[in-house]
Short mmCIF file of C-alpha atoms (C1' of nucleotides) in Angstrom, two decimals:
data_model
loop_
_atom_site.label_atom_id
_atom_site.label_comp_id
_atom_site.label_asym_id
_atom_site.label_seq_id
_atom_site.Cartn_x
_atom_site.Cartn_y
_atom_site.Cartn_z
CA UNK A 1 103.92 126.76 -59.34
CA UNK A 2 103.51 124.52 -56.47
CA UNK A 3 99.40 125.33 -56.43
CA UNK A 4 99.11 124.81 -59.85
CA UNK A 5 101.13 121.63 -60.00
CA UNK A 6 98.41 120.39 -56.75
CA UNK A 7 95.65 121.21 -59.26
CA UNK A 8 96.80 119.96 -61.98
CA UNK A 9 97.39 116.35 -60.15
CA UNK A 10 94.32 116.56 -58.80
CA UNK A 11 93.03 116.74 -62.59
CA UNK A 12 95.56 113.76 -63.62
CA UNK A 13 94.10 111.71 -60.59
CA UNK A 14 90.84 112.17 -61.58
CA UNK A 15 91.93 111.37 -65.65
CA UNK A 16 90.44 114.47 -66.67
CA UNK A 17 93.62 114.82 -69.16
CA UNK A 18 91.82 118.00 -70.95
CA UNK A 19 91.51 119.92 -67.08
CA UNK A 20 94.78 119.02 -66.47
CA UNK A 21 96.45 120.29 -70.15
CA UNK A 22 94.36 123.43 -69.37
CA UNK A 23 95.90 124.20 -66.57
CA UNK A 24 99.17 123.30 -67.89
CA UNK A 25 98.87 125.78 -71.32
CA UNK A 26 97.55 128.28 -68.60
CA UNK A 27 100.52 127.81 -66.82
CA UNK A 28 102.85 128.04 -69.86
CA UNK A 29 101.34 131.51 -71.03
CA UNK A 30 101.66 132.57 -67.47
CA UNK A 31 104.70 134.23 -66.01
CA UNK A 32 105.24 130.77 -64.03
CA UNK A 33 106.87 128.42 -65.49
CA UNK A 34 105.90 124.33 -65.10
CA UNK A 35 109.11 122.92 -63.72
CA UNK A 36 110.13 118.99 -63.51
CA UNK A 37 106.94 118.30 -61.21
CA UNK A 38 104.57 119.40 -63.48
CA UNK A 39 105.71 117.39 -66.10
CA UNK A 40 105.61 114.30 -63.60
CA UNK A 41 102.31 114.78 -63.09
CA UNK A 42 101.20 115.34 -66.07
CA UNK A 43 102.93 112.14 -67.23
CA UNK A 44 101.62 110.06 -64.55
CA UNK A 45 98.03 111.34 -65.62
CA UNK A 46 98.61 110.50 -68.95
CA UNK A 47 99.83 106.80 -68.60
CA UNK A 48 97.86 105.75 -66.37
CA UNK A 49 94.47 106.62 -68.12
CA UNK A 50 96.25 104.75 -70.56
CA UNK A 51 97.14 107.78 -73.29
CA UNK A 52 101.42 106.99 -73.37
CA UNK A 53 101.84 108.37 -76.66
CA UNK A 54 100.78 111.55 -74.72
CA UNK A 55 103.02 110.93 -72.07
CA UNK A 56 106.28 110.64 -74.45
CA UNK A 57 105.22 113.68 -76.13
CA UNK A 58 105.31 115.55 -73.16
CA UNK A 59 109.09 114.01 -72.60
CA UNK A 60 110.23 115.65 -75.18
CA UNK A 61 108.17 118.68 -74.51
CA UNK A 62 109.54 119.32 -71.06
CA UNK A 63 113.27 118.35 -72.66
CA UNK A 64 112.80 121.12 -75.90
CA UNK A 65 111.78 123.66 -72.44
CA UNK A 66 115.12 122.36 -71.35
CA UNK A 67 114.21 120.74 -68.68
CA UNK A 68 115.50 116.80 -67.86
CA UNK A 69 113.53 114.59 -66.42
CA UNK A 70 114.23 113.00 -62.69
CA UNK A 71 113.85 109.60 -61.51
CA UNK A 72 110.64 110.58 -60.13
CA UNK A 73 109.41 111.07 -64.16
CA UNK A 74 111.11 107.95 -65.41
CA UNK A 75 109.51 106.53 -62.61
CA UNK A 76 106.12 107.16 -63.73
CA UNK A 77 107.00 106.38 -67.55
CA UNK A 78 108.42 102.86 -66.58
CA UNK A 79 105.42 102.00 -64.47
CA UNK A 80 103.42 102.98 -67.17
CA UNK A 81 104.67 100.73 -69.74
CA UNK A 82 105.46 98.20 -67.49
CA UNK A 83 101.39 98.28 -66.57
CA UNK A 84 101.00 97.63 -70.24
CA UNK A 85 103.47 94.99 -70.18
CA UNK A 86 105.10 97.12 -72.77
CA UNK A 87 108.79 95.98 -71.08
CA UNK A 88 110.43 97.21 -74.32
CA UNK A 89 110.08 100.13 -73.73
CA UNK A 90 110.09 100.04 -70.28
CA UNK A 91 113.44 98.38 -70.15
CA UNK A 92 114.40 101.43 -72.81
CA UNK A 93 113.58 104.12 -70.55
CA UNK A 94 115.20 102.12 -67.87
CA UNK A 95 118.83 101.84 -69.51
CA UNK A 96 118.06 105.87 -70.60
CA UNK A 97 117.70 106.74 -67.05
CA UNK A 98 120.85 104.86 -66.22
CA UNK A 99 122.81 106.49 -69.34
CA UNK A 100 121.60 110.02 -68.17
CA UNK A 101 123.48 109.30 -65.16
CA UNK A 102 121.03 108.71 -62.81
CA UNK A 103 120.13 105.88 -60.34
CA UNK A 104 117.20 103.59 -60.21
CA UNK A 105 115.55 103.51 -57.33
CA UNK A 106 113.31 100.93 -55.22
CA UNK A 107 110.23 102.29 -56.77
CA UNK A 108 111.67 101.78 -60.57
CA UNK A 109 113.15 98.05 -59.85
CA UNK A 110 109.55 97.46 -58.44
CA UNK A 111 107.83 98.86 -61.14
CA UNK A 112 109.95 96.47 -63.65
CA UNK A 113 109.77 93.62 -61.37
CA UNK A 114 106.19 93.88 -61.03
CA UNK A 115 106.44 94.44 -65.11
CA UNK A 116 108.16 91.05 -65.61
CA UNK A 117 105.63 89.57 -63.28
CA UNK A 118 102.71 90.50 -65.71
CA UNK A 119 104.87 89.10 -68.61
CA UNK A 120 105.37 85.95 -67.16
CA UNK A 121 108.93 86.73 -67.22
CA UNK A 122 109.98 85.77 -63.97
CA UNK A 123 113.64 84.88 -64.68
CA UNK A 124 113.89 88.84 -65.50
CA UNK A 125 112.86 89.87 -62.84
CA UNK A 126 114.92 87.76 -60.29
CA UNK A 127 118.18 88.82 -61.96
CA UNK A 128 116.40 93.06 -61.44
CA UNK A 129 115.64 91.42 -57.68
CA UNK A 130 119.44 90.72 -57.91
CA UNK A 131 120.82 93.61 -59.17
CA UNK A 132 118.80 95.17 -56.60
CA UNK A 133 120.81 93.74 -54.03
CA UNK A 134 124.09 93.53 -55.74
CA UNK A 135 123.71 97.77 -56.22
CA UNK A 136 122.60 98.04 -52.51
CA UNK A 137 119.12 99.20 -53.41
CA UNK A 138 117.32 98.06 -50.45
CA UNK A 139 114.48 96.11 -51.11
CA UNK A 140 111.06 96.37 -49.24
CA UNK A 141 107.78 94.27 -48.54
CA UNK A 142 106.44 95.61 -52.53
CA UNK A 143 109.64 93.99 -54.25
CA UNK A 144 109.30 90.56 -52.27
CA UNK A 145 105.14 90.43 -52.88
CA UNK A 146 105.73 90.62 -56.21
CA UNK A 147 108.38 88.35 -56.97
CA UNK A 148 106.33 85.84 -54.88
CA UNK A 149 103.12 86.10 -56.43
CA UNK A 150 105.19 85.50 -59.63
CA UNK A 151 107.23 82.26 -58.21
CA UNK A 152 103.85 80.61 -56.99
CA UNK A 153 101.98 81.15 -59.85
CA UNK A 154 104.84 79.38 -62.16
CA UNK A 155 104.97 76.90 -59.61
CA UNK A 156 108.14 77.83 -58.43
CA UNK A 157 107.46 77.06 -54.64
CA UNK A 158 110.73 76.56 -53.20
CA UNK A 159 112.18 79.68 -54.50
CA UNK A 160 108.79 81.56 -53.48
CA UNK A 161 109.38 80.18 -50.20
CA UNK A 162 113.37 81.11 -49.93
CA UNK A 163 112.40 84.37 -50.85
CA UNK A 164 109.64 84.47 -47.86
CA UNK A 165 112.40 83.45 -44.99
CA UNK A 166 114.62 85.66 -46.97
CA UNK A 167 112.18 88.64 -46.71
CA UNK A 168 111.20 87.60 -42.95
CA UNK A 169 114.90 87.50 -42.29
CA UNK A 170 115.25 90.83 -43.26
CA UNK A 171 113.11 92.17 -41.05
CA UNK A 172 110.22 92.88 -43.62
CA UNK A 173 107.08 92.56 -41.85
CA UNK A 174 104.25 90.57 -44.13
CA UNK A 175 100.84 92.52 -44.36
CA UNK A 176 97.09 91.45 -45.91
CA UNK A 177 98.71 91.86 -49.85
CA UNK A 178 101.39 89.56 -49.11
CA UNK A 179 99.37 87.35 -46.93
CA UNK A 180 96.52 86.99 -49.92
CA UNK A 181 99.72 86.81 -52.38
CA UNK A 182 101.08 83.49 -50.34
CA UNK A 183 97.38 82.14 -49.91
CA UNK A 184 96.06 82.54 -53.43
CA UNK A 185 99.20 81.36 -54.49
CA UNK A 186 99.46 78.21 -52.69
CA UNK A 187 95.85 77.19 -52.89
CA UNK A 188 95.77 77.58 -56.49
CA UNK A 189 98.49 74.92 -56.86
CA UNK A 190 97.70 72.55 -54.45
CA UNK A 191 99.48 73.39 -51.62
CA UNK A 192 96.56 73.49 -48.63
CA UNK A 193 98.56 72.25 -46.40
CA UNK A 194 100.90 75.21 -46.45
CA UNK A 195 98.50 77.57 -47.05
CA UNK A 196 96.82 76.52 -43.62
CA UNK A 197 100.28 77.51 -42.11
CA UNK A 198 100.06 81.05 -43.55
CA UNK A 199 96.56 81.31 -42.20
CA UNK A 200 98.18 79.97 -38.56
CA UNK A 201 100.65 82.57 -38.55
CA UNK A 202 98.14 85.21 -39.29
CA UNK A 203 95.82 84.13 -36.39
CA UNK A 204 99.21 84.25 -34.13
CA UNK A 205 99.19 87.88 -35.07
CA UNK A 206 95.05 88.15 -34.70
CA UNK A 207 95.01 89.24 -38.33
CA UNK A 208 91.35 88.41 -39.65
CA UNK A 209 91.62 86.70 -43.39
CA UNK A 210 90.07 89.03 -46.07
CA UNK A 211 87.51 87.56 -48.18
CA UNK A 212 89.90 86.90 -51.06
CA UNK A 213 91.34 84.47 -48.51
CA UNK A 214 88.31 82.61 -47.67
CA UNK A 215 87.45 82.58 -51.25
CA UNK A 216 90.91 80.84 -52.45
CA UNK A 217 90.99 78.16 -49.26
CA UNK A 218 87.13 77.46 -49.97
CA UNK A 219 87.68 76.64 -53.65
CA UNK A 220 90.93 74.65 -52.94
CA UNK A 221 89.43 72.70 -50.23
CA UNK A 222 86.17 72.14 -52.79
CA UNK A 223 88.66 71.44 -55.40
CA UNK A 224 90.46 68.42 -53.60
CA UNK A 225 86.92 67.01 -52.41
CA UNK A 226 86.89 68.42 -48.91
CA UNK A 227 83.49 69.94 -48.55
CA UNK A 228 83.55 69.62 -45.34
CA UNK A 229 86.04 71.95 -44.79
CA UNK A 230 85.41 74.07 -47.58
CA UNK A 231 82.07 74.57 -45.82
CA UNK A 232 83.42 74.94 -41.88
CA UNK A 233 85.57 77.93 -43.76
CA UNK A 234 82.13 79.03 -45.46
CA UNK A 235 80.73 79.78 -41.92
CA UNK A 236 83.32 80.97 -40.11
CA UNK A 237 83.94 83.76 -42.99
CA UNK A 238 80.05 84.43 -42.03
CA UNK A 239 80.75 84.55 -38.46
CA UNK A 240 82.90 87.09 -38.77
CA UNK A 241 81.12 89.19 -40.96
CA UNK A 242 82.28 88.98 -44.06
CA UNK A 243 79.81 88.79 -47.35
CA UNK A 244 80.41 85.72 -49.49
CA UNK A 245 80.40 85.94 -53.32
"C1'" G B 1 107.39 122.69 -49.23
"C1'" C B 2 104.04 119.82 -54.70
"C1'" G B 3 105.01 114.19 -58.29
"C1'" A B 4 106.13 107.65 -58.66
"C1'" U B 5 105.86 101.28 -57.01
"C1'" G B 6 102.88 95.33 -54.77
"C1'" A B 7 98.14 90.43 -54.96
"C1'" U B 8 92.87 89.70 -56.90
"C1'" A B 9 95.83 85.34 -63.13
"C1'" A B 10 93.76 82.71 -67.52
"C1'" C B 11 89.05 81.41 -69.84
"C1'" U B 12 84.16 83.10 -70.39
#
RNA sequence: GCGAUGAUAACU
C-alpha cells in the first residue's frame, strides 16, 4: 500500500490525474486495499489541478469503502476550495470536520485564513486567527504572513504592525516571504519610510533583498518622485547580482 | 514508516 500510495502521489504531483486513477483502480482490483492516504492523495491531486468535483467524488467514494476521512484529507479539501476562494464550501467542510469530531489543525486555520485573505475578507480571518489562539492552536510564521499581507493591503497598518511585534514576541522568526510580505505591503501604500526599516533589520541579519524587494522599493521611490533613490536601489540590486525586470 | 498550509494583488 505504502509503494503504491508513493506512486500514486508522485502521479497527483505531477497532475497526471489519469496515471494516478490507474494506479488507484489497479489498486482496488488488487488484494491491497487504498486506505485513508490514498484517498488524500488522490484528493490533493485532484484539487489542486483544479478538478474538485473529482475530489468530492472521491469523498464519498472512500466513505461508501467505509473509510472516514482525517484531518490530513479535510486538509487538502479546504485548501482546495479555499485556493478557489470557494470559502462556502470551504467553511462547510470546515464545520463537517469539526461535527465529525475532529480538530482543526494549524495547517486547516491557515488554509482558511489564507482563504479569507484571497476574498478580501479579512475580518474572517482575524476572528479564525482568534479562535486559533482562544483553542490553543499554536500559530506559526505561515498564519502571521498571511494575515499581514492581508492587513497591509486593506490598509490596515497598525493592526499589520501589532500583529508583527505580536509574532516577533512570540518568538516567530521572520524569513524572505514575510520580509517581501511587509515590503510589498508597505511600499504599495506609501509607507517608504517603514519599509526602509524592514530593509534595516534585514541587513542587521545580512539577509540580501530578493528582487521582488528591489522591485516594490524602486517603484515606490519612482512613485513619490525620488528617482534618485529609486535609481541608487537600481544599482545596488545590480551590484549584487540580481537581474532587473 | 507514505498524504496537507504563507507573499508576488487589481487592470491590461
Amino acid at each position: 500500500c505504502l509503494t503504491y500510495n508513493s506512486i500514486i502521489d508522485g502521479f497527483a504531483k505531477e497532475a497526471d490525474i489519469n496515471s494516478a486513477l490507474r494506479l488507484y483502480r489497479e489498486m482496488c482490483e488488487s488484494e491491497i486495499s487504498p486506505n485513508v492516504v490514498t484517498y488524500t492523495i488522490l484528493i490533493d491531486g485532484f484539487c489542486k489541478s483544479g478538478n474538485v468535483d473529482l475530489a468530492l467524488k472521491m469523498l464519498n467514494e472512500m466513505r461508501n469503502k467505509g473509510l472516514e476521512p482525517d484531518v490530513t484529507t479535510y486538509s487538502v479539501l479546504i485548501d482546495g476550495f479555499c485556493k478557489r476562494r470557494d470559502m462556502e464550501i470551504a467553511y462547510k467542510l470546515f464545520s463537517e470536520l469539526l461535527e465529525s469530531g475532529l480538530s482543526p489543525n494549524k495547517v486547516i486555520f491557515n488554509s482558511m485564513i489564507s482563504g479569507f485573505r484571497k476574498s478580501s475578507n479579512m475580518e474572517a480571518a482575524l476572528d479564525l486567527h482568534k479562535k486559533m489562539i482562544n483553542e490553543g492552536v499554536p500559530c506559526d510564521l505561515l498564519t502571521y504572513t498571511t494575515l499581514i499581507a492581508g492587513l497591509l493591503r486593506e490598509g490596515k497598518l497598525l493592526i499589520a504592525s501589532d500583529l508583527y511585534s505580536q509574532m516577533l514576541s512570540k518568538g516567530i522568526v521572520p524569513d524572505m516571504v514575510t520580509y517581501t510580505v511587509l515590503i510589498n505591503g508597505l511600499c504599495k501604500k506609501g509607507q517608504l519610510e517603514n519599509a526602509r526599516k524592514i530593509l534595516e533589520e534585514m541587513d542587521r541579519k545580512s539577509m540580501t533583498p530578493n528582487i521582488l524587494i528591489y522591485n516594490t522599493l524602486i517603484a515606490g521611490h519612482f512613485k513619490e518622485g525620488n528617482l534618485k533613490e529609486a535609481f541608487r536601489l537600481h544599482n545596488e540590486m545590480i551590484d549584487k547580482g540580481l537581474i532587473p525586470d
